[in-house]
Coordinates of C-alpha atoms and ligand atoms in Angstrom, one line a residue:
M52 CA 116.4 80.1 -17.4
A53 CA 116.4 77.4 -19.9
Q54 CA 118.7 77.8 -22.9
D55 CA 116.6 79.0 -25.8
K56 CA 116.0 76.7 -28.7
E57 CA 115.5 78.6 -31.8
D58 CA 115.1 77.5 -35.4
V59 CA 117.6 78.9 -37.9
M60 CA 115.0 80.7 -39.9
T61 CA 114.3 83.1 -37.1
H62 CA 118.0 84.1 -36.8
S63 CA 118.2 85.5 -40.2
M64 CA 116.5 88.8 -39.2
D65 CA 115.7 89.2 -42.9
C66 CA 112.1 89.7 -42.0
I67 CA 110.0 89.8 -38.9
P68 CA 109.3 86.2 -37.8
G69 CA 105.9 85.1 -36.5
D70 CA 104.0 83.6 -39.3
G71 CA 102.6 86.9 -40.6
A72 CA 101.3 87.9 -37.2
F73 CA 103.4 91.1 -37.3
S74 CA 102.2 92.5 -40.6
Y75 CA 102.3 96.0 -39.1
V76 CA 106.0 95.7 -38.2
S77 CA 108.5 95.9 -41.0
Y78 CA 112.0 97.1 -41.8
N79 CA 112.1 100.1 -44.1
D80 CA 115.7 101.1 -45.1
N81 CA 116.8 98.7 -42.5
T82 CA 115.1 100.4 -39.6
L83 CA 112.1 99.1 -37.8
F84 CA 108.7 100.6 -38.4
V85 CA 105.3 100.1 -36.7
D86 CA 102.9 100.8 -39.5
Q87 CA 104.4 104.0 -41.0
V88 CA 106.1 105.3 -37.9
S89 CA 109.8 104.7 -37.3
V90 CA 110.6 103.0 -34.0
K91 CA 113.9 104.9 -33.8
K92 CA 112.1 108.2 -34.1
I93 CA 109.7 107.3 -31.2
A94 CA 112.8 106.2 -29.2
Q95 CA 114.5 109.5 -29.8
E96 CA 111.4 111.5 -28.8
V97 CA 110.0 109.5 -26.0
G98 CA 113.2 107.8 -24.6
T99 CA 113.5 104.0 -23.9
P100 CA 112.2 101.7 -22.7
F101 CA 108.6 102.0 -23.9
Y102 CA 105.8 99.9 -25.2
V103 CA 104.3 100.7 -28.6
Y104 CA 101.0 99.4 -29.9
S105 CA 99.5 99.5 -33.4
Q106 CA 95.9 100.6 -33.5
R107 CA 95.5 98.8 -36.9
A108 CA 96.7 95.5 -35.4
L109 CA 94.4 95.9 -32.4
E110 CA 91.5 96.6 -34.7
F111 CA 92.4 93.7 -37.0
S112 CA 92.5 91.1 -34.2
Y113 CA 89.3 92.3 -32.7
E114 CA 87.6 92.2 -36.1
E115 CA 88.9 88.7 -36.7
C116 CA 87.5 87.6 -33.3
A117 CA 84.2 89.4 -33.9
Q118 CA 83.7 87.8 -37.3
A119 CA 84.4 84.4 -35.9
F120 CA 81.9 84.7 -33.1
E121 CA 79.2 86.7 -34.9
P122 CA 77.4 83.7 -36.3
L123 CA 77.1 82.3 -32.8
G124 CA 75.8 85.6 -31.4
A125 CA 78.4 85.3 -28.7
G126 CA 79.4 88.3 -26.7
I127 CA 83.1 89.3 -26.6
F128 CA 84.3 90.4 -23.2
Y129 CA 87.9 91.4 -23.5
A130 CA 90.0 90.2 -20.5
M131 CA 91.4 93.6 -19.8
K132 CA 94.1 92.3 -17.4
A133 CA 96.1 91.6 -20.6
N134 CA 96.4 95.3 -21.4
H135 CA 94.3 97.9 -19.6
N136 CA 95.6 101.0 -21.2
Q137 CA 92.7 103.5 -21.7
S138 CA 93.4 103.9 -25.4
V139 CA 93.4 100.1 -26.0
L140 CA 90.1 99.9 -24.1
K141 CA 88.6 102.7 -26.0
I142 CA 89.5 101.1 -29.4
F143 CA 87.8 97.9 -28.3
A144 CA 84.9 99.7 -26.8
R145 CA 84.2 101.5 -30.1
L146 CA 84.2 98.1 -31.8
G147 CA 81.5 96.9 -29.4
A148 CA 83.5 94.9 -26.9
G149 CA 82.5 94.3 -23.3
V150 CA 85.2 93.4 -20.7
D151 CA 86.1 90.7 -18.3
I152 CA 87.5 92.2 -15.1
V153 CA 89.2 90.8 -12.0
S154 CA 89.2 93.8 -9.7
I155 CA 86.9 96.7 -9.0
G156 CA 89.7 98.9 -10.2
E157 CA 89.5 97.4 -13.6
A158 CA 85.7 98.2 -13.6
Y159 CA 86.5 101.9 -13.1
R160 CA 89.1 101.8 -15.8
A161 CA 86.7 100.2 -18.2
I162 CA 83.9 102.6 -17.4
A163 CA 86.3 105.5 -17.9
A164 CA 87.0 104.2 -21.4
G165 CA 83.3 104.3 -22.2
I166 CA 82.4 100.6 -21.5
S167 CA 79.1 100.5 -19.7
A168 CA 78.7 98.4 -16.5
S169 CA 76.1 96.4 -18.4
R170 CA 79.0 95.1 -20.6
I171 CA 81.2 94.0 -17.7
I172 CA 81.8 90.5 -16.4
Y173 CA 83.5 90.3 -13.0
S174 CA 85.7 87.2 -12.5
G175 CA 88.2 86.4 -9.8
V176 CA 88.6 84.1 -6.8
G177 CA 89.0 86.7 -4.0
K178 CA 86.4 89.4 -4.4
T179 CA 85.9 91.3 -1.2
A180 CA 82.6 92.5 0.3
D181 CA 83.6 96.0 -0.6
E182 CA 84.3 95.0 -4.2
L183 CA 81.0 93.1 -4.5
T184 CA 79.1 96.0 -3.1
K185 CA 80.6 98.3 -5.6
A186 CA 80.0 95.9 -8.4
L187 CA 76.3 95.7 -7.5
E188 CA 76.0 99.5 -7.1
L189 CA 77.6 99.9 -10.6
G190 CA 75.1 97.4 -12.1
I191 CA 77.7 95.0 -13.5
Y192 CA 76.3 92.6 -16.0
Q193 CA 77.5 89.3 -14.4
I194 CA 79.5 88.3 -11.4
N195 CA 81.3 85.0 -11.9
V196 CA 81.3 83.3 -8.4
E197 CA 84.1 80.9 -7.7
S198 CA 83.2 79.4 -4.3
A199 CA 80.4 78.6 -1.9
N200 CA 81.7 81.2 0.5
E201 CA 81.7 83.9 -2.1
L202 CA 78.1 83.0 -3.0
E203 CA 76.9 83.4 0.6
L204 CA 78.8 86.7 1.0
L205 CA 77.4 88.0 -2.3
N206 CA 73.9 87.1 -1.2
E207 CA 74.3 89.0 2.0
V208 CA 75.8 92.0 0.2
A209 CA 73.0 92.0 -2.4
L210 CA 70.3 92.0 0.2
R211 CA 72.0 94.9 2.0
V212 CA 72.4 96.9 -1.3
G213 CA 68.9 95.9 -2.4
R214 CA 69.8 94.5 -5.8
R215 CA 69.8 90.9 -7.0
A216 CA 73.2 89.8 -8.1
P217 CA 73.4 88.3 -11.6
V218 CA 75.6 85.3 -11.0
A219 CA 77.3 82.7 -13.1
L220 CA 79.1 79.9 -11.2
R221 CA 82.5 79.2 -12.5
V222 CA 83.2 75.5 -12.6
N223 CA 86.6 73.8 -12.6
P224 CA 86.2 71.0 -15.1
D225 CA 89.6 69.3 -14.3
V226 CA 91.1 69.6 -17.8
D227 CA 94.8 70.0 -18.5
A228 CA 95.2 73.1 -20.6
K229 CA 98.6 71.9 -21.8
T230 CA 100.1 75.3 -21.1
L231 CA 102.7 76.7 -18.7
R232 CA 102.2 75.6 -15.2
G233 CA 101.8 79.2 -14.1
T234 CA 98.9 79.7 -16.4
T235 CA 96.8 76.6 -16.0
T236 CA 93.5 77.3 -14.1
G237 CA 91.0 74.5 -14.9
K238 CA 92.8 71.5 -13.4
K239 CA 91.9 69.8 -10.1
G240 CA 94.1 71.4 -7.5
N241 CA 94.1 74.9 -9.1
K242 CA 92.6 77.6 -6.9
F243 CA 90.1 78.6 -9.6
G244 CA 86.4 77.7 -10.0
I245 CA 84.3 75.2 -8.1
D246 CA 85.3 71.6 -8.6
I247 CA 82.7 70.3 -11.1
T248 CA 82.2 67.2 -9.1
D249 CA 81.2 69.2 -6.0
A250 CA 79.3 71.9 -7.7
L251 CA 75.7 70.7 -7.6
P252 CA 74.7 71.7 -4.1
I253 CA 76.1 75.1 -4.8
F254 CA 74.1 75.6 -7.9
E255 CA 71.0 74.4 -6.1
R256 CA 71.7 76.8 -3.2
A257 CA 72.3 79.7 -5.7
A258 CA 69.0 79.0 -7.3
T259 CA 67.2 79.6 -4.0
L260 CA 69.0 82.5 -2.5
P261 CA 66.9 85.7 -2.5
G262 CA 69.8 88.0 -3.3
I263 CA 71.1 85.9 -6.2
A264 CA 69.8 85.7 -9.8
L265 CA 71.5 82.6 -11.1
V266 CA 72.0 83.3 -14.7
G267 CA 74.8 81.2 -15.9
I268 CA 77.8 78.8 -15.8
A269 CA 81.3 79.9 -16.5
V270 CA 84.5 78.1 -17.4
H271 CA 88.1 79.1 -18.1
I272 CA 90.9 76.6 -18.1
G273 CA 94.1 78.6 -18.6
S274 CA 96.0 80.8 -20.8
Q275 CA 98.3 80.6 -23.9
I276 CA 96.4 77.4 -25.0
T277 CA 97.6 76.6 -28.5
E278 CA 95.7 73.3 -29.1
L279 CA 92.0 73.0 -29.5
Q280 CA 91.5 69.7 -27.6
P281 CA 91.7 71.1 -24.1
F282 CA 89.0 73.7 -25.0
R283 CA 86.8 71.0 -26.5
L284 CA 87.1 68.8 -23.5
A285 CA 86.4 71.6 -21.0
Y286 CA 83.5 72.9 -23.0
M287 CA 82.0 69.4 -23.4
R288 CA 82.1 68.8 -19.7
T289 CA 80.6 72.2 -19.0
V290 CA 77.8 71.7 -21.6
E291 CA 77.0 68.3 -20.2
Y292 CA 76.7 69.9 -16.8
W293 CA 74.5 72.7 -18.2
K294 CA 72.2 70.0 -19.6
M295 CA 72.2 68.0 -16.3
L296 CA 71.2 71.2 -14.5
R297 CA 68.5 71.9 -17.0
D298 CA 67.1 68.4 -16.5
R299 CA 66.9 69.1 -12.8
G300 CA 65.0 72.3 -13.5
I301 CA 67.9 74.8 -13.2
V302 CA 67.8 76.5 -16.6
L303 CA 70.7 78.8 -17.1
P304 CA 70.4 81.4 -19.8
R305 CA 74.1 82.1 -20.1
L306 CA 77.2 80.1 -20.9
D307 CA 80.5 81.9 -20.4
L308 CA 83.4 80.1 -22.0
G309 CA 86.3 82.3 -20.9
G310 CA 89.5 83.0 -22.8
G311 CA 92.8 81.4 -23.1
L312 CA 93.5 81.3 -26.8
G313 CA 97.3 81.3 -27.4
V314 CA 99.5 83.3 -29.7
W315 CA 102.8 83.0 -31.5
Y316 CA 105.8 83.7 -29.3
Q317 CA 108.5 81.4 -30.5
N318 CA 107.6 78.5 -32.8
E319 CA 104.0 77.6 -31.8
S320 CA 101.3 77.3 -34.4
P321 CA 98.3 78.4 -32.3
A322 CA 94.7 77.9 -33.3
R323 CA 93.0 81.1 -34.5
F324 CA 89.8 82.7 -33.4
Q325 CA 87.9 80.9 -36.2
S326 CA 88.8 77.4 -35.2
W327 CA 88.2 78.3 -31.5
A328 CA 84.7 79.5 -32.5
D329 CA 84.2 76.4 -34.6
V330 CA 84.8 74.2 -31.5
I331 CA 82.4 76.3 -29.5
S332 CA 79.8 76.1 -32.2
E333 CA 80.1 72.3 -32.4
V334 CA 80.0 71.7 -28.7
T335 CA 77.1 74.1 -27.9
Q336 CA 74.9 73.1 -30.8
D337 CA 71.9 72.0 -28.7
V338 CA 72.4 74.5 -25.9
D339 CA 69.8 77.2 -25.7
A340 CA 71.9 79.8 -23.9
E341 CA 73.6 83.1 -24.7
L342 CA 77.3 82.5 -25.2
S343 CA 80.2 84.7 -24.2
V344 CA 84.0 84.5 -24.5
A345 CA 86.7 86.4 -22.7
P346 CA 89.9 86.5 -24.8
G347 CA 92.7 88.7 -23.6
R348 CA 96.1 87.8 -24.9
A349 CA 95.0 86.8 -28.4
L350 CA 93.5 90.3 -28.9
V351 CA 96.5 92.3 -27.9
A352 CA 99.8 90.3 -27.7
H353 CA 100.8 90.8 -31.3
A354 CA 99.8 94.4 -31.5
G355 CA 102.6 95.5 -29.1
L356 CA 106.3 95.7 -28.9
M357 CA 108.6 96.7 -26.0
V358 CA 111.5 98.7 -27.2
A359 CA 114.7 99.0 -25.1
T360 CA 118.3 100.2 -25.4
A361 CA 121.2 97.8 -25.1
V362 CA 123.1 99.9 -22.5
Y363 CA 126.1 97.7 -22.3
N364 CA 127.4 94.8 -24.4
K365 CA 129.4 93.3 -21.5
R366 CA 131.9 90.5 -22.0
G367 CA 131.1 87.5 -19.9
N368 CA 133.1 84.3 -19.3
D369 CA 131.8 82.2 -22.2
R370 CA 129.3 84.6 -23.8
G371 CA 128.4 88.2 -23.7
F372 CA 125.7 89.9 -21.8
L373 CA 123.4 92.4 -23.4
I374 CA 122.4 94.6 -20.5
L375 CA 119.2 96.5 -21.4
D376 CA 117.6 99.6 -19.9
A377 CA 114.3 97.5 -19.6
G378 CA 114.1 95.0 -16.8
M379 CA 111.9 92.4 -15.2
N380 CA 109.8 95.1 -13.7
D381 CA 108.9 96.4 -17.2
L382 CA 108.2 93.0 -18.8
A383 CA 107.9 90.3 -16.2
R384 CA 106.9 87.3 -18.3
P385 CA 110.4 85.9 -19.0
S386 CA 111.5 86.0 -15.4
L387 CA 108.2 84.9 -14.0
Y388 CA 107.3 82.0 -16.3
G389 CA 110.5 81.5 -18.4
A390 CA 108.4 82.9 -21.2
Y391 CA 110.0 83.4 -24.6
H392 CA 109.8 86.7 -26.5
H393 CA 111.5 87.2 -29.8
I394 CA 114.0 90.1 -29.7
V395 CA 114.9 91.9 -32.9
P396 CA 117.3 94.8 -33.6
V397 CA 115.6 98.1 -34.4
E398 CA 118.4 99.0 -36.8
R399 CA 119.4 96.1 -39.0
Q400 CA 122.8 96.1 -40.4
A401 CA 122.7 95.8 -44.2
N402 CA 125.4 93.2 -44.5
E403 CA 124.7 91.2 -41.4
A404 CA 127.7 89.7 -39.6
P405 CA 127.1 86.3 -38.1
V406 CA 124.9 86.1 -35.1
E407 CA 126.4 85.4 -31.6
P408 CA 124.9 84.2 -28.4
F409 CA 124.1 86.7 -25.7
D410 CA 122.4 86.5 -22.3
I411 CA 120.0 89.3 -22.6
V412 CA 119.3 90.8 -19.1
G413 CA 117.9 93.9 -17.4
P414 CA 119.4 96.3 -14.9
V415 CA 117.4 95.2 -11.9
C416 CA 119.4 93.9 -8.9
E417 CA 118.1 90.3 -9.2
S418 CA 119.7 87.4 -11.0
T419 CA 116.3 86.4 -12.3
D420 CA 116.2 89.7 -14.2
A421 CA 116.9 88.0 -17.5
F422 CA 115.0 88.0 -20.7
A423 CA 116.9 85.3 -22.6
A424 CA 119.8 82.9 -22.3
A425 CA 122.3 82.3 -25.1
R426 CA 120.0 84.1 -27.5
L427 CA 121.5 84.5 -30.9
M428 CA 121.7 88.1 -31.9
P429 CA 123.4 90.1 -34.6
P430 CA 126.3 92.2 -33.4
T431 CA 124.9 94.7 -31.0
R432 CA 126.8 97.8 -29.7
D433 CA 126.2 99.9 -26.7
G434 CA 123.3 102.2 -27.4
D435 CA 121.6 100.0 -30.0
L436 CA 117.9 99.6 -29.8
V437 CA 116.1 96.3 -29.6
A438 CA 112.4 95.4 -29.8
F439 CA 110.6 92.6 -28.1
L440 CA 107.8 91.0 -30.1
S441 CA 104.5 89.8 -28.8
A442 CA 104.6 92.2 -25.9
G443 CA 101.2 93.7 -26.1
A444 CA 99.7 91.3 -23.6
Y445 CA 100.6 91.0 -20.0
G446 CA 103.5 93.3 -20.6
S447 CA 102.7 96.8 -19.4
S448 CA 99.8 95.6 -17.3
M449 CA 102.1 93.4 -15.2
S450 CA 104.8 96.0 -14.7
S451 CA 106.0 97.3 -11.4
T452 CA 108.2 100.1 -10.0
Y453 CA 110.7 97.8 -8.3
N454 CA 114.1 99.5 -7.8
T455 CA 112.2 102.8 -8.1
R456 CA 112.0 102.3 -11.8
P457 CA 109.1 104.4 -13.1
L458 CA 106.4 102.8 -15.2
I459 CA 107.5 103.1 -18.8
P460 CA 105.6 105.0 -21.5
E461 CA 103.0 103.4 -23.7
V462 CA 102.7 104.7 -27.3
L463 CA 99.9 104.2 -29.8
V464 CA 100.6 104.3 -33.5
R465 CA 97.8 105.0 -36.0
E466 CA 99.1 104.7 -39.5
T467 CA 101.5 107.7 -39.8
V468 CA 101.2 109.3 -36.4
Y469 CA 101.8 108.3 -32.8
A470 CA 100.6 109.5 -29.4
V471 CA 102.0 108.8 -25.9
V472 CA 99.1 107.2 -24.3
R473 CA 100.8 106.8 -20.9
P474 CA 103.7 109.1 -20.2
R475 CA 106.7 107.9 -18.2
Q476 CA 105.8 108.1 -14.6
P477 CA 107.7 110.9 -12.9
V478 CA 109.9 109.7 -10.0
A479 CA 108.8 112.8 -8.1
A480 CA 105.2 111.6 -8.3
M481 CA 106.2 108.2 -6.9
I482 CA 107.9 110.0 -3.9
E483 CA 105.0 112.4 -3.4
S484 CA 102.5 109.5 -3.2
E485 CA 104.2 108.4 0.0
P486 CA 103.3 110.8 2.9
L487 CA 105.6 110.5 5.8
A488 CA 104.3 109.2 9.1
S489 CA 103.6 112.4 11.1
W490 CA 106.3 111.5 13.7
L491 CA 108.9 111.2 11.0
E492 CA 108.4 114.6 9.6
D493 CA 111.1 117.1 10.4
G494 CA 109.8 118.8 13.5
G495 CA 107.2 116.0 14.1
M496 CA 106.6 114.3 17.4
P497 CA 109.4 111.9 18.3
V498 CA 108.5 108.3 18.4
G499 CA 109.0 107.9 22.2
M500 CA 106.8 110.8 23.0
R501 CA 104.0 109.5 20.8
N502 CA 104.0 106.2 22.6
N503 CA 103.9 108.0 26.0
A504 CA 101.0 110.1 24.9
Q505 CA 98.9 107.0 24.2
Ligands
LLP17 N1 89.1 84.8 -18.2 C1 89.7 84.5 -17.0 C2 88.8 84.2 -15.9 C3 91.1 84.6 -16.8 O1 91.6 84.3 -15.7 C4 91.9 85.0 -17.9 C5 93.3 85.0 -17.8 C6 91.3 85.3 -19.1 C7 89.9 85.2 -19.3 C8 92.1 85.7 -20.3 O2 93.0 84.7 -20.7 P1 93.8 84.9 -22.1 O3 92.8 85.0 -23.2 O4 94.5 86.2 -22.0 O5 94.7 83.8 -22.1 N2 100.2 86.6 -17.0 C9 100.1 85.4 -17.7 C10 98.7 85.1 -18.2 C11 97.7 85.1 -17.0 C12 96.3 84.8 -17.5 C13 95.3 85.0 -16.3 N3 94.0 84.8 -16.7 C14 101.0 85.6 -18.9 O6 101.7 86.6 -19.0 O7 101.2 84.6 -19.7

């Protein structure tokens, strides 16, 4: 992991960094609060590690997004892969959001949270026949098809099910999103979308297939995009393409512009919803189609923290290790992408001693289980609590149970109260979900005998 570069301002710990993005997080009497709820109190009652989300922050970012897109009449389809907790989905559902999904499992989660199938867009490169069948049976609003093969399969499935599939074809416009390599999706050579230069015969075919109702064109070029220029370029290419199709008699009533808007993690100054919407407005001026966007991260990242205990402050050769009770299985982004998360003490010392560099790591038996290298932290003792900022997106939803570490609780704060919206997964439940092969059960048939019987 690369050594972190931090600016001095963010070391002071006088306030929560992040350019005002964390207005719901503050120190009160030197202890961290999410809205009016003490993080330490939650830690004592729920145990660490856990995720905590602020309902106010979630509502605030959704409202900001909705206001920006309202004049365009654009639909907001929250990319629920960023955070699929039922309560988070319910909050957005109540505010009128649809969702962008990438598996049929996500469809069921969304429907359970009260989002109707008619407000679901189904994206993803590898949808199976079974998933496509279920999507059609559910009556999903739009299926974003990413290859000629998928189109043919969907046509067959649709004819079998007896429903025409509402399809947008996702193009790959070959634009560099200028983001992490792991989160670029709209560049030639990425697995996503149909190369825009090869797409025409596929659009023409889609327009004639009896099981397909070709309704749109979709584009999504990547994630954590902080500049507007890649968006502008990708949208311009897509709009040009839409017009070219129109001139050839293929009139598409929908234009799906995907997600990807970045957020503050370290020292970025990302564009906000309004300037993203302005670019869309400008580029789509003479397009007569219904617009939709699918932001994920920008709606939830700031609204969540991950809280962990520093189990051991262990002396290393040249600097100390802070070994946390949270690991790469709980928050994968740093180990997976080298992503930066700001880490702040939950209990701030009034007269802060000088910061010192720590390698902040997890307990998982992997050297890549590290959150930060040489991170400057105030003195931290065994048992102190720390909070990761910007952890509401791609945190919990990407977690795993590696090392038989149960999925950690998720907590939702609403002003002065909190609720556990996903309890810590019991280890017993993990074990019970694995039935033994019959021949391994005590008293079961020995392996050799079973082979002989066949
Ligand atoms: N639409 C499609 C088709 C997508 O693939 C994605 C994200 C989104 C929308 C939402 O993008 P967002 O607004 O959240 O940037 N795990 C990575 C991010 C992966 C993003 C995958 N696709 C991370 O932790 O940074």
